[in-house]
Short mmCIF file of C-alpha atoms in Angstrom, two decimals:
data_model
loop_
_atom_site.label_atom_id
_atom_site.label_comp_id
_atom_site.label_asym_id
_atom_site.label_seq_id
_atom_site.Cartn_x
_atom_site.Cartn_y
_atom_site.Cartn_z
CA UNK Y 30 24.45 -21.23 -34.98
CA UNK Y 31 20.85 -20.53 -35.99
CA UNK Y 32 18.54 -22.83 -34.01
CA UNK Y 33 16.20 -25.16 -35.79
CA UNK Y 34 12.81 -23.48 -36.46
CA UNK Y 35 10.99 -26.33 -34.75
CA UNK Y 36 12.94 -25.54 -31.60
CA UNK Y 37 12.59 -21.78 -31.91
CA UNK Y 38 8.85 -21.93 -32.23
CA UNK Y 39 8.45 -24.64 -29.57
CA UNK Y 40 8.51 -24.50 -25.82
CA UNK Y 41 10.99 -27.15 -24.70
CA UNK Y 42 14.79 -27.10 -24.18
CA UNK Y 43 17.32 -29.61 -25.40
CA UNK Y 44 17.12 -31.76 -22.27
CA UNK Y 45 13.34 -31.52 -22.16
CA UNK Y 46 13.18 -29.21 -19.18
CA UNK Y 47 11.20 -26.02 -19.53
CA UNK Y 48 12.96 -22.69 -19.02
CA UNK Y 49 12.63 -21.17 -15.60
CA UNK Y 50 12.38 -17.46 -14.72
CA UNK Y 51 15.13 -15.77 -12.76
CA UNK Y 52 15.17 -16.10 -8.96
CA UNK Y 53 12.53 -13.99 -7.29
CA UNK Y 54 10.31 -13.71 -10.38
CA UNK Y 55 6.84 -15.24 -10.08
CA UNK Y 56 4.74 -12.81 -12.07
CA UNK Y 57 1.94 -14.47 -14.00
CA UNK Y 58 -0.48 -12.20 -15.84
CA UNK Y 59 -4.15 -12.38 -14.74
CA UNK Y 60 -6.52 -14.36 -16.90
CA UNK Y 61 -8.50 -11.32 -18.17
CA UNK Y 62 -5.30 -9.79 -19.54
CA UNK Y 63 -4.26 -13.06 -21.19
CA UNK Y 64 -7.69 -13.46 -22.79
CA UNK Y 65 -7.50 -9.86 -24.02
CA UNK Y 66 -4.04 -10.43 -25.52
CA UNK Y 67 -5.14 -13.62 -27.28
CA UNK Y 68 -8.25 -11.93 -28.62
CA UNK Y 69 -6.28 -9.00 -30.04
CA UNK Y 70 -3.20 -11.01 -31.03
CA UNK Y 71 -3.57 -10.56 -34.79
CA UNK Y 72 -4.20 -6.83 -34.65
CA UNK Y 73 -1.38 -6.30 -32.11
CA UNK Y 74 1.07 -8.19 -34.35
CA UNK Y 75 -0.05 -6.20 -37.43
CA UNK Y 76 0.33 -2.87 -35.62
CA UNK Y 77 3.69 -3.98 -34.27
CA UNK Y 78 4.87 -4.88 -37.79
CA UNK Y 79 3.53 -1.58 -39.20
CA UNK Y 80 5.43 0.51 -36.65
CA UNK Y 81 8.53 -1.68 -36.90
CA UNK Y 82 8.69 -1.29 -40.65
CA UNK Y 83 8.95 2.49 -40.13
CA UNK Y 84 11.25 2.33 -37.10
CA UNK Y 85 14.57 2.60 -38.90
CA UNK Y 86 16.15 2.12 -42.35
CA UNK Y 87 17.40 -1.32 -41.18
CA UNK Y 88 13.85 -2.56 -40.57
CA UNK Y 89 12.32 -0.84 -43.60
CA UNK Y 90 14.63 -2.87 -45.84
CA UNK Y 91 13.46 -6.22 -44.43
CA UNK Y 92 10.63 -8.16 -46.21
CA UNK Y 93 7.30 -7.69 -44.47
CA UNK Y 94 6.82 -11.49 -44.40
CA UNK Y 95 10.00 -11.81 -42.33
CA UNK Y 96 8.86 -9.14 -39.86
CA UNK Y 97 5.47 -10.81 -39.48
CA UNK Y 98 7.27 -14.07 -38.60
CA UNK Y 99 9.68 -12.55 -36.09
CA UNK Y 100 7.07 -10.30 -34.49
CA UNK Y 101 4.63 -13.20 -34.20
CA UNK Y 102 7.26 -15.27 -32.41
CA UNK Y 103 8.20 -12.35 -30.12
CA UNK Y 104 4.51 -11.96 -29.22
CA UNK Y 105 4.09 -15.71 -28.54
CA UNK Y 106 7.30 -15.73 -26.44
CA UNK Y 107 6.00 -12.81 -24.34
CA UNK Y 108 2.64 -14.52 -24.04
CA UNK Y 109 4.24 -17.73 -22.80
CA UNK Y 110 6.12 -15.77 -20.13
CA UNK Y 111 2.96 -13.92 -19.10
CA UNK Y 112 0.90 -17.13 -19.09
CA UNK Y 113 3.22 -19.64 -17.48
CA UNK Y 114 6.26 -17.65 -16.28
CA UNK Y 115 8.44 -19.71 -18.66
CA UNK Y 116 11.50 -18.24 -20.31
CA UNK Y 117 12.52 -20.96 -22.74
CA UNK Y 118 10.80 -19.43 -25.75
CA UNK Y 119 12.10 -15.92 -24.99
CA UNK Y 120 15.68 -17.17 -24.51
CA UNK Y 121 15.63 -19.16 -27.75
CA UNK Y 122 14.13 -16.22 -29.60
CA UNK Y 123 16.83 -13.85 -28.19
CA UNK Y 124 19.57 -16.22 -29.41
CA UNK Y 125 17.92 -16.43 -32.83
CA UNK Y 126 17.15 -12.75 -33.32
CA UNK Y 127 20.54 -11.61 -32.01
CA UNK Y 128 22.38 -13.67 -34.60
CA UNK Y 129 19.97 -12.73 -37.37
CA UNK Y 130 20.01 -8.98 -36.71
CA UNK Y 131 23.76 -8.73 -36.08
CA UNK Y 132 24.38 -10.59 -39.32
CA UNK Y 133 22.22 -8.02 -41.12
CA UNK Y 134 24.09 -5.11 -39.54
CA UNK Y 135 21.28 -3.89 -37.27
CA UNK Y 136 22.21 -1.41 -34.49
CA UNK Y 137 21.54 -2.95 -31.09
CA UNK Y 138 19.42 0.06 -30.13
CA UNK Y 139 16.95 -0.69 -32.98
CA UNK Y 140 16.34 -4.22 -31.70
CA UNK Y 141 15.82 -2.92 -28.15
CA UNK Y 142 13.26 -0.43 -29.45
CA UNK Y 143 11.53 -3.26 -31.28
CA UNK Y 144 11.12 -5.23 -28.05
CA UNK Y 145 9.77 -2.08 -26.30
CA UNK Y 146 6.97 -1.72 -28.90
CA UNK Y 147 4.98 -4.56 -27.22
CA UNK Y 148 4.52 -2.50 -24.03
CA UNK Y 149 3.65 0.79 -25.81
CA UNK Y 150 1.09 -0.89 -28.13
CA UNK Y 151 -0.66 -2.79 -25.35
CA UNK Y 152 -0.69 0.29 -23.08
CA UNK Y 153 -2.04 2.55 -25.79
CA UNK Y 154 -4.79 0.10 -26.77
CA UNK Y 155 -5.90 -0.42 -23.16
CA UNK Y 156 -6.00 3.34 -22.60
CA UNK Y 157 -7.97 3.86 -25.82
CA UNK Y 158 -10.50 1.20 -24.72
CA UNK Y 159 -10.60 2.71 -21.18
CA UNK Y 160 -9.67 -0.66 -19.71
CA UNK Y 161 -7.98 1.09 -16.75
CA UNK Y 162 -8.28 -1.87 -14.37
CA UNK Y 163 -6.80 -4.19 -16.97
CA UNK Y 164 -4.07 -1.63 -17.66
CA UNK Y 165 -3.21 -1.50 -13.99
CA UNK Y 166 -3.01 -5.31 -13.86
CA UNK Y 167 -0.78 -5.37 -16.97
CA UNK Y 168 1.92 -2.95 -15.78
CA UNK Y 169 3.85 -5.24 -13.45
CA UNK Y 170 3.82 -8.51 -15.48
CA UNK Y 171 4.59 -6.74 -18.79
CA UNK Y 172 7.37 -4.69 -17.18
CA UNK Y 173 8.81 -7.88 -15.71
CA UNK Y 174 8.67 -9.64 -19.08
CA UNK Y 175 10.31 -6.79 -21.01
CA UNK Y 176 12.80 -6.05 -18.22
CA UNK Y 177 14.01 -9.66 -18.37
CA UNK Y 178 14.07 -9.72 -22.18
CA UNK Y 179 16.03 -6.48 -22.65
CA UNK Y 180 18.41 -7.09 -19.76
CA UNK Y 181 19.03 -10.65 -20.95
CA UNK Y 182 19.81 -9.18 -24.39
CA UNK Y 183 22.22 -6.66 -22.81
CA UNK Y 184 23.78 -9.31 -20.54
CA UNK Y 185 24.44 -11.47 -23.59
CA UNK Y 186 26.34 -8.57 -25.08
CA UNK Y 187 28.37 -8.20 -21.87
CA UNK Y 188 29.36 -11.87 -21.99
CA UNK Y 189 30.52 -11.45 -25.60
CA UNK Y 190 32.57 -8.41 -24.58
CA UNK Y 191 34.26 -10.18 -21.62
CA UNK Y 192 34.99 -13.29 -23.67
CA UNK Y 193 36.55 -11.23 -26.43
CA UNK Y 194 38.82 -9.40 -23.97
CA UNK Y 195 40.03 -12.65 -22.40
CA UNK Y 196 40.68 -14.23 -25.81
CA UNK Y 197 42.67 -11.22 -26.92
CA UNK Y 198 44.75 -11.24 -23.71
CA UNK Y 199 45.71 -14.96 -24.19
CA UNK Y 200 46.54 -14.60 -27.89
CA UNK Y 201 48.69 -11.47 -27.42
CA UNK Y 202 51.45 -13.59 -25.82
CA UNK Y 203 51.72 -15.74 -28.97
CA UNK Y 204 51.23 -13.32 -31.85
CA UNK Y 205 51.57 -9.86 -30.38
CA UNK Y 206 52.01 -8.01 -33.66
CA UNK Y 207 49.08 -9.72 -35.42
CA UNK Y 208 46.84 -9.71 -32.36
CA UNK Y 209 47.53 -5.99 -31.75
CA UNK Y 210 45.96 -5.21 -35.10
CA UNK Y 211 43.03 -7.56 -34.49
CA UNK Y 212 42.52 -6.15 -30.99
CA UNK Y 213 42.40 -2.61 -32.34
CA UNK Y 214 39.78 -3.66 -34.93
CA UNK Y 215 37.81 -5.58 -32.32
CA UNK Y 216 37.84 -2.63 -29.94
CA UNK Y 217 36.64 -0.36 -32.73
CA UNK Y 218 33.87 -2.76 -33.62
CA UNK Y 219 32.68 -3.29 -30.06
CA UNK Y 220 32.97 0.40 -29.23
CA UNK Y 221 30.67 1.08 -32.14
CA UNK Y 222 28.19 -1.44 -30.75
CA UNK Y 223 28.46 0.07 -27.25
CA UNK Y 224 27.91 3.58 -28.58
CA UNK Y 225 24.88 2.50 -30.58
CA UNK Y 226 23.20 0.74 -27.70
CA UNK Y 227 20.07 2.58 -26.54
CA UNK Y 228 20.92 2.17 -22.87
CA UNK Y 229 23.87 3.61 -20.94
CA UNK Y 230 26.86 1.26 -20.69
CA UNK Y 231 29.63 1.80 -18.15
CA UNK Y 232 32.64 0.15 -16.45
CA UNK Y 233 33.59 1.06 -12.85
CA UNK Y 234 36.80 0.18 -10.97
CA UNK Y 235 37.35 1.18 -7.34
CA UNK Y 236 34.19 3.26 -7.44
CA UNK Y 237 35.38 5.38 -10.38
CA UNK Y 238 34.23 5.33 -13.97
CA UNK Y 239 36.68 3.76 -16.37
CA UNK Y 240 34.41 3.83 -19.41
CA UNK Y 241 31.02 5.33 -20.26
CA UNK Y 242 29.27 5.33 -23.61
CA UNK Y 243 27.49 8.29 -25.21
CA UNK Y 244 24.06 7.14 -24.01
CA UNK Y 245 25.28 7.15 -20.39
CA UNK Y 246 26.82 10.59 -20.79
CA UNK Y 247 23.70 12.08 -22.40
CA UNK Y 248 21.58 10.62 -19.64
CA UNK Y 249 23.79 12.10 -16.89
CA UNK Y 250 24.58 15.44 -18.56
CA UNK Y 251 28.32 14.89 -19.09
CA UNK Y 252 30.88 13.88 -21.72
CA UNK Y 253 33.04 10.77 -21.97
CA UNK Y 254 36.16 12.84 -21.27
CA UNK Y 255 34.68 14.40 -18.15
CA UNK Y 256 33.18 11.14 -16.89
CA UNK Y 257 36.48 9.24 -17.01
CA UNK Y 258 37.94 8.89 -13.50
CA UNK Y 259 34.98 10.50 -11.78
CA UNK Y 260 33.34 8.73 -8.81
CA UNK Y 261 30.08 7.18 -9.98
CA UNK Y 262 28.26 8.77 -7.00
CA UNK Y 263 29.13 12.16 -8.56
CA UNK Y 264 26.17 11.54 -10.92
CA UNK Y 265 23.71 10.27 -8.27
CA UNK Y 266 21.41 12.58 -6.28
CA UNK Y 267 22.74 12.87 -2.69
CA UNK Y 268 19.61 11.44 -1.09
CA UNK Y 269 20.19 8.17 -3.03
CA UNK Y 270 23.86 7.69 -2.04
CA UNK Y 271 23.26 5.35 0.90
CA UNK Y 272 20.86 3.13 -1.04
CA UNK Y 273 23.37 2.98 -3.91
CA UNK Y 274 26.26 2.02 -1.61
CA UNK Y 275 24.19 -0.71 0.01
CA UNK Y 276 23.45 -2.19 -3.43
CA UNK Y 277 27.16 -2.13 -4.34
CA UNK Y 278 28.11 -3.98 -1.13
CA UNK Y 279 25.69 -6.78 -2.05
CA UNK Y 280 27.34 -7.50 -5.41
CA UNK Y 281 29.67 -10.53 -5.50
CA UNK Y 282 32.33 -11.38 -8.03
CA UNK Y 283 30.92 -13.25 -11.01
CA UNK Y 284 27.41 -13.19 -9.57
CA UNK Y 285 24.82 -12.83 -12.36
CA UNK Y 286 22.54 -9.82 -12.10
CA UNK Y 287 19.65 -10.82 -9.86
CA UNK Y 288 18.25 -7.42 -8.91
CA UNK Y 289 18.05 -3.88 -10.16
CA UNK Y 290 19.08 -0.64 -8.46
CA UNK Y 291 17.04 2.49 -8.98
CA UNK Y 292 18.21 6.04 -8.30
CA UNK Y 293 17.59 9.65 -9.29
CA UNK Y 294 20.28 11.33 -11.40
CA UNK Y 295 22.00 14.40 -9.95
CA UNK Y 296 20.26 17.65 -10.84
CA UNK Y 297 17.05 15.94 -12.01
CA UNK Y 298 13.64 15.90 -10.37
CA UNK Y 299 12.06 12.49 -9.51
CA UNK Y 300 9.75 12.65 -12.52
CA UNK Y 301 12.49 13.14 -15.12
CA UNK Y 302 15.58 11.51 -13.55
CA UNK Y 303 14.47 8.03 -12.57
CA UNK Y 304 17.19 5.57 -13.58
CA UNK Y 305 17.55 1.77 -13.35
CA UNK Y 306 20.86 -0.07 -13.28
CA UNK Y 307 21.71 -3.74 -13.91
CA UNK Y 308 25.35 -4.54 -13.11
CA UNK Y 309 27.73 -7.25 -11.98
CA UNK Y 310 31.36 -7.45 -10.78
CA UNK Y 311 33.91 -9.48 -12.73
CA UNK Y 312 37.64 -10.11 -12.51
CA UNK Y 313 39.32 -9.46 -15.88
CA UNK Y 314 42.82 -10.22 -14.53
CA UNK Y 315 43.69 -6.61 -13.66
CA UNK Y 316 41.50 -6.18 -10.62
CA UNK Y 317 37.76 -6.23 -10.01
CA UNK Y 318 35.59 -4.12 -12.28
CA UNK Y 319 31.84 -3.58 -12.37
CA UNK Y 320 30.16 -3.69 -15.75
CA UNK Y 321 26.62 -2.38 -16.00
CA UNK Y 322 23.78 -1.07 -18.11
CA UNK Y 323 21.57 1.83 -16.99
CA UNK Y 324 18.21 2.86 -18.41
CA UNK Y 325 16.03 5.94 -18.05
CA UNK Y 326 12.72 4.73 -16.59
CA UNK Y 327 11.04 8.11 -16.27
CA UNK Y 328 8.24 7.10 -18.68
CA UNK Y 329 7.59 3.89 -16.80
CA UNK Y 330 7.51 5.71 -13.46
CA UNK Y 331 5.14 8.33 -14.92
CA UNK Y 332 2.89 5.59 -16.32
CA UNK Y 333 2.78 3.79 -12.96
CA UNK Y 334 1.96 7.09 -11.28
CA UNK Y 335 -0.82 7.74 -13.80
CA UNK Y 336 -2.26 4.29 -13.25
CA UNK Y 337 -2.31 4.90 -9.49
CA UNK Y 338 -3.98 8.27 -10.07
CA UNK Y 339 -6.59 6.69 -12.33
CA UNK Y 340 -7.32 4.06 -9.69
CA UNK Y 341 -7.74 6.79 -7.08
CA UNK Y 342 -10.02 8.79 -9.40
CA UNK Y 343 -12.10 5.68 -10.09
CA UNK Y 344 -12.55 5.20 -6.34
CA UNK Y 345 -13.47 8.89 -5.93
CA UNK Y 346 -15.97 8.51 -8.75
CA UNK Y 347 -17.62 5.54 -7.10
CA UNK Y 348 -17.74 7.27 -3.73
CA UNK Y 349 -19.02 10.52 -5.18
CA UNK Y 350 -21.73 8.85 -7.23
CA UNK Y 351 -23.01 6.96 -4.16
CA UNK Y 352 -22.99 10.02 -1.88
CA UNK Y 353 -23.99 12.78 -4.29
CA UNK Y 354 -27.70 12.11 -4.03
CA UNK Y 355 -27.55 11.86 -0.24
CA UNK Y 356 -25.57 15.11 0.08
CA UNK Y 357 -26.74 17.23 -2.83
CA UNK Y 358 -30.48 17.23 -2.02
CA UNK Y 359 -30.05 18.23 1.64
CA UNK Y 360 -27.56 20.95 0.63
CA UNK Y 361 -29.99 22.34 -1.93
CA UNK Y 362 -32.75 22.34 0.68
CA UNK Y 363 -30.53 24.07 3.23
CA UNK Y 364 -29.46 26.70 0.68
CA UNK Y 365 -33.05 27.38 -0.38
CA UNK Y 366 -34.25 27.77 3.21
CA UNK Y 367 -31.35 30.05 4.05
CA UNK Y 368 -32.20 32.23 1.12
CA UNK Y 369 -35.84 32.39 2.29
CA UNK Y 370 -34.76 33.30 5.81
CA UNK Y 371 -32.40 35.93 4.42
CA UNK Y 372 -35.26 37.54 2.51
CA UNK Y 373 -37.92 37.33 5.22
CA UNK Y 374 -36.01 37.96 8.46
CA UNK Y 375 -35.03 41.55 9.12
CA UNK Y 376 -31.63 40.85 10.59
CA UNK Y 377 -28.83 43.30 10.98
CA UNK Y 378 -25.40 43.53 12.55
CA UNK Y 379 -23.64 40.27 13.52
CA UNK Y 380 -26.80 38.17 12.94
CA UNK Y 381 -27.02 39.30 9.31
CA UNK Y 382 -23.25 38.69 8.83
CA UNK Y 383 -23.49 35.17 10.33
CA UNK Y 384 -26.39 34.32 8.01
CA UNK Y 385 -24.52 35.65 4.95
CA UNK Y 386 -21.43 33.59 5.90
CA UNK Y 387 -23.58 30.45 6.26
CA UNK Y 388 -25.11 31.01 2.78
CA UNK Y 389 -21.65 31.43 1.25
CA UNK Y 390 -20.30 28.30 2.95
CA UNK Y 391 -23.23 26.20 1.75
CA UNK Y 392 -22.62 27.50 -1.77
CA UNK Y 393 -18.95 26.58 -1.41
CA UNK Y 394 -19.93 23.04 -0.40
CA UNK Y 395 -22.20 22.76 -3.44
CA UNK Y 396 -19.33 23.94 -5.64
CA UNK Y 397 -16.92 21.33 -4.16
CA UNK Y 398 -19.54 18.60 -4.73
CA UNK Y 399 -20.00 19.76 -8.32
CA UNK Y 400 -16.22 19.68 -8.89
CA UNK Y 401 -16.06 16.17 -7.42
CA UNK Y 402 -18.79 15.05 -9.81
CA UNK Y 403 -16.92 16.63 -12.71
CA UNK Y 404 -13.72 14.82 -11.63
CA UNK Y 405 -15.46 11.47 -11.48
CA UNK Y 406 -16.98 11.73 -14.96
CA UNK Y 407 -15.02 11.23 -18.22
CA UNK Y 408 -14.65 14.54 -20.05
CA UNK Y 409 -16.45 14.49 -23.37
CA UNK Y 410 -16.27 17.51 -25.69
CA UNK Y 411 -18.47 18.69 -28.52
CA UNK Y 412 -16.53 20.76 -31.03
CA UNK Y 413 -18.18 23.66 -32.82
CA UNK Y 414 -17.03 26.91 -34.36
CA UNK Y 415 -16.53 29.59 -31.75
CA UNK Y 416 -14.75 32.90 -31.26
CA UNK Y 417 -12.40 32.64 -28.31
CA UNK Y 418 -12.92 36.37 -27.63
CA UNK Y 419 -16.59 35.67 -26.91
CA UNK Y 420 -15.58 32.92 -24.47
CA UNK Y 421 -13.17 35.27 -22.69
CA UNK Y 422 -15.77 38.06 -22.49
CA UNK Y 423 -18.41 35.75 -21.06
CA UNK Y 424 -16.00 34.72 -18.28
CA UNK Y 425 -15.15 38.36 -17.52
CA UNK Y 426 -18.85 39.20 -17.33
CA UNK Y 427 -19.42 36.37 -14.81
CA UNK Y 428 -16.67 37.57 -12.46
CA UNK Y 429 -17.54 41.29 -12.72
CA UNK Y 430 -18.96 41.43 -9.14
CA UNK Y 431 -15.77 39.95 -7.72
CA UNK Y 432 -13.45 42.28 -9.65
CA UNK Y 433 -15.54 45.28 -8.66
CA UNK Y 434 -15.34 44.25 -5.03
CA UNK Y 435 -11.51 44.26 -5.12
CA UNK Y 436 -11.24 47.17 -7.62
CA UNK Y 437 -9.41 44.93 -10.07
CA UNK Y 438 -9.06 45.54 -13.80
CA UNK Y 439 -8.97 42.68 -16.32
CA UNK Y 440 -6.98 43.59 -19.41
CA UNK Y 441 -7.71 41.61 -22.60
CA UNK Y 442 -5.07 41.10 -25.26
CA UNK Y 443 -5.58 39.29 -28.59
CA UNK Y 444 -3.31 38.60 -31.55
CA UNK Y 445 -4.36 40.00 -34.92
CA UNK Y 446 -4.52 36.57 -36.58
CA UNK Y 447 -7.32 35.22 -34.32
CA UNK Y 448 -10.24 33.66 -36.18
CA UNK Y 449 -13.08 31.35 -35.26
CA UNK Y 450 -11.94 27.83 -34.57
CA UNK Y 451 -13.51 24.58 -33.40
CA UNK Y 452 -13.62 23.95 -29.65
CA UNK Y 453 -16.08 23.15 -26.86
CA UNK Y 454 -16.92 26.69 -25.81
CA UNK Y 455 -18.84 25.63 -22.68
CA UNK Y 456 -16.06 23.37 -21.39
CA UNK Y 457 -13.35 25.91 -22.21
CA UNK Y 458 -15.35 28.61 -20.46
CA UNK Y 459 -15.42 26.39 -17.36
CA UNK Y 460 -11.61 25.96 -17.48
CA UNK Y 461 -10.88 29.63 -18.18
CA UNK Y 462 -13.30 30.79 -15.46
CA UNK Y 463 -11.41 28.65 -12.94
CA UNK Y 464 -8.09 30.26 -13.90
CA UNK Y 465 -9.55 33.79 -13.70
CA UNK Y 466 -11.12 33.13 -10.29
CA UNK Y 467 -7.80 31.82 -9.01
CA UNK Y 468 -6.07 35.00 -10.30
CA UNK Y 469 -8.67 37.18 -8.57
CA UNK Y 470 -8.04 35.41 -5.27
CA UNK Y 471 -4.27 36.02 -5.30
CA UNK Y 472 -4.23 39.53 -6.77
CA UNK Y 473 -4.20 42.48 -4.38
CA UNK Y 474 -6.80 45.25 -4.57
CA UNK Y 475 -6.34 47.84 -7.33
CA UNK Y 476 -4.04 45.65 -9.46
CA UNK Y 477 -4.52 44.23 -12.95
CA UNK Y 478 -5.10 40.75 -14.36
CA UNK Y 479 -4.22 39.97 -17.96
CA UNK Y 480 -6.21 37.55 -20.12
CA UNK Y 481 -4.76 36.86 -23.56
CA UNK Y 482 -5.37 34.67 -26.61
CA UNK Y 483 -3.29 34.14 -29.72
CA UNK Y 484 -2.70 31.76 -32.56
CA UNK Y 485 0.82 30.42 -32.16
CA UNK Y 486 3.16 29.65 -35.05
CA UNK Y 487 2.91 25.92 -34.42
CA UNK Y 488 -0.85 25.98 -35.20
CA UNK Y 489 -1.95 25.99 -31.58
CA UNK Y 490 -4.43 28.27 -29.85
CA UNK Y 491 -2.98 29.71 -26.66
CA UNK Y 492 -5.34 31.12 -24.01
CA UNK Y 493 -3.76 32.37 -20.82
CA UNK Y 494 -4.23 34.26 -17.56
CA UNK Y 495 -1.51 36.28 -15.86
CA UNK Y 496 -1.85 37.58 -12.30
CA UNK Y 497 0.29 39.87 -10.18
CA UNK Y 498 0.10 37.73 -7.05
CA UNK Y 499 2.87 36.27 -4.93
CA UNK Y 500 3.78 33.57 -7.43
CA UNK Y 501 4.06 29.82 -6.78
CA UNK Y 502 6.68 27.89 -4.88
CA UNK Y 503 8.77 25.98 -7.50
CA UNK Y 504 8.47 22.85 -5.33
CA UNK Y 505 4.68 22.92 -5.79
CA UNK Y 506 4.58 23.49 -9.57
CA UNK Y 507 4.91 19.81 -10.51
CA UNK Y 508 1.89 18.94 -8.29
CA UNK Y 509 -0.43 21.82 -9.14
CA UNK Y 510 -2.68 19.70 -11.34
CA UNK Y 511 -2.82 16.66 -9.01
CA UNK Y 512 -6.33 16.01 -7.71
CA UNK Y 513 -6.80 17.28 -4.12
CA UNK Y 514 -3.46 19.17 -4.06
CA UNK Y 515 -3.93 22.78 -2.99
CA UNK Y 516 -1.89 25.62 -1.54
CA UNK Y 517 -4.95 27.57 -0.42
CA UNK Y 518 -6.35 27.35 3.10
CA UNK Y 519 -9.90 26.73 1.87
CA UNK Y 520 -9.06 25.14 -1.49
CA UNK Y 521 -10.42 21.78 -2.56
CA UNK Y 522 -7.57 20.91 -4.94
CA UNK Y 523 -10.06 20.08 -7.73
CA UNK Y 524 -10.21 23.19 -9.90
CA UNK Y 525 -6.84 22.95 -11.68
CA UNK Y 526 -7.21 19.18 -12.00
CA UNK Y 527 -10.48 19.71 -13.92
CA UNK Y 528 -8.82 22.43 -16.02
CA UNK Y 529 -6.15 19.96 -17.07
CA UNK Y 530 -8.72 17.26 -17.88
CA UNK Y 531 -10.75 19.67 -20.07
CA UNK Y 532 -7.66 20.83 -21.96
CA UNK Y 533 -6.36 17.30 -22.46
CA UNK Y 534 -9.78 16.28 -23.80
CA UNK Y 535 -9.11 18.89 -26.51
CA UNK Y 536 -5.73 17.10 -27.07
CA UNK Y 537 -3.94 20.09 -25.57
CA UNK Y 538 -1.77 20.88 -22.56
CA UNK Y 539 -1.50 23.41 -19.72
CA UNK Y 540 1.72 25.29 -19.03
CA UNK Y 541 2.69 27.25 -15.89
CA UNK Y 542 5.24 30.04 -15.74
CA UNK Y 543 5.94 31.52 -12.34
CA UNK Y 544 8.58 33.36 -10.33
CA UNK Y 545 8.32 33.59 -6.56
CA UNK Y 546 7.02 37.04 -5.72
CA UNK Y 547 6.29 38.03 -9.32
CA UNK Y 548 2.97 36.43 -10.12
CA UNK Y 549 2.07 33.42 -12.25
CA UNK Y 550 0.89 32.75 -15.82
CA UNK Y 551 -1.27 29.77 -16.81
CA UNK Y 552 -1.48 28.99 -20.54
CA UNK Y 553 -3.89 26.52 -22.13
CA UNK Y 554 -2.60 25.25 -25.52
CA UNK Y 555 -5.21 23.67 -27.81
CA UNK Y 556 -4.73 22.34 -31.34
CA UNK Y 557 -6.05 24.87 -33.86
CA UNK Y 558 -9.00 23.34 -35.67
CA UNK Y 559 -11.01 25.05 -38.43
#
């Protein structure tokens, strides 16, 4: 039954008690975030409606006035949870929107995506405004709000499914022929709903999978036929087996979901295989079964990691800014005096070598400090027409003494369709120079280094460096661009991080191709602008 609009858009329950969050939840958003949400409420709702109207054919057919009303209520329900940790408005809205959307023939996955838009819009706006601290504060309360909303929505579906099965079992004894037909139709209808749900849906009995929808199978790299009868742990990375078993032991019959279980899927790395499960055990009359929903949370994990990285970079920036003056001036003075001593003292043998080593080490310290300062500053680019061949040649000219010292040859290769394009030549030179210097370090004497540039078919400029060094350990590839991560004995771990920041400021990306013992190729991909 559709609830009265005065109840839907209010905050009290039928008995006058306000809704309470689930056990263990006490997340209230900080006041700055709440003020920001209220200030931007109208624009957030409008953007939400605009995206929603294009989300699927089901939403595009709805009147815009209706979407404005439902989105406004969804926003206010989320805001009440974030402000006071109350669930009444969210629960009433879920009841209302479930009935309304199911009546209109909406796929369940479309409604779930609509709920998710709140997080993506808020996150994107905070990033665009560089409100990193506010973004960090928003992650946990917004995740809690949406996690409850979506899981409550999925749990409601589970209750409907269980109730339908029990009703069918009771009615079969009275009207077996009629109820068999109705059961077949019901199973077809609910199977369609299960297959359309955005999250993975599964049923386990005695530790083995009795049912898994297409979303679950896609997520775990299998098929429904292959998944049937397989132990669930067959799809969980071995290092997560013990944690998963412990979570299963803590689940009681009929107990509502009160916690989530996270694991990494078999064959996936931690960045792409993070999965979250919400499940409970029920008795359907033929033994205990576990019914659950699993979701891929890789994007959320990556966002949380990025927030932590931004917090660390902000701290590094503050520390660097406060120390740069105290360190940079003495270093410059030391370097200048060492140069004077090198020119005026007539040293030879070990004394001359020790002085030269000292000069090089001071220069290395100055370079590390400069990279720290670059890391702490936002990257701003100034686009202008430039020929990438000129940028490459300028880098090669700068490293000529180093290549001559090791008898290396740098081979340049360009595609025939290269033209001038818009980029920040100075910043790109800085990034390319870093890649070339890295290649020089790992390439043995007398070998070749390849520097290439081409206009790809997807309208991207690709600029790359290929060395003939020992290659990179596959376990290190995912961390190469992390600040302060290095595989070199005297590396600072800042060079590749700054390369990535410069390329991303151009709205591009950096790719790495490597094979242990066969060298490595770094490719910068930048949008082609004319």
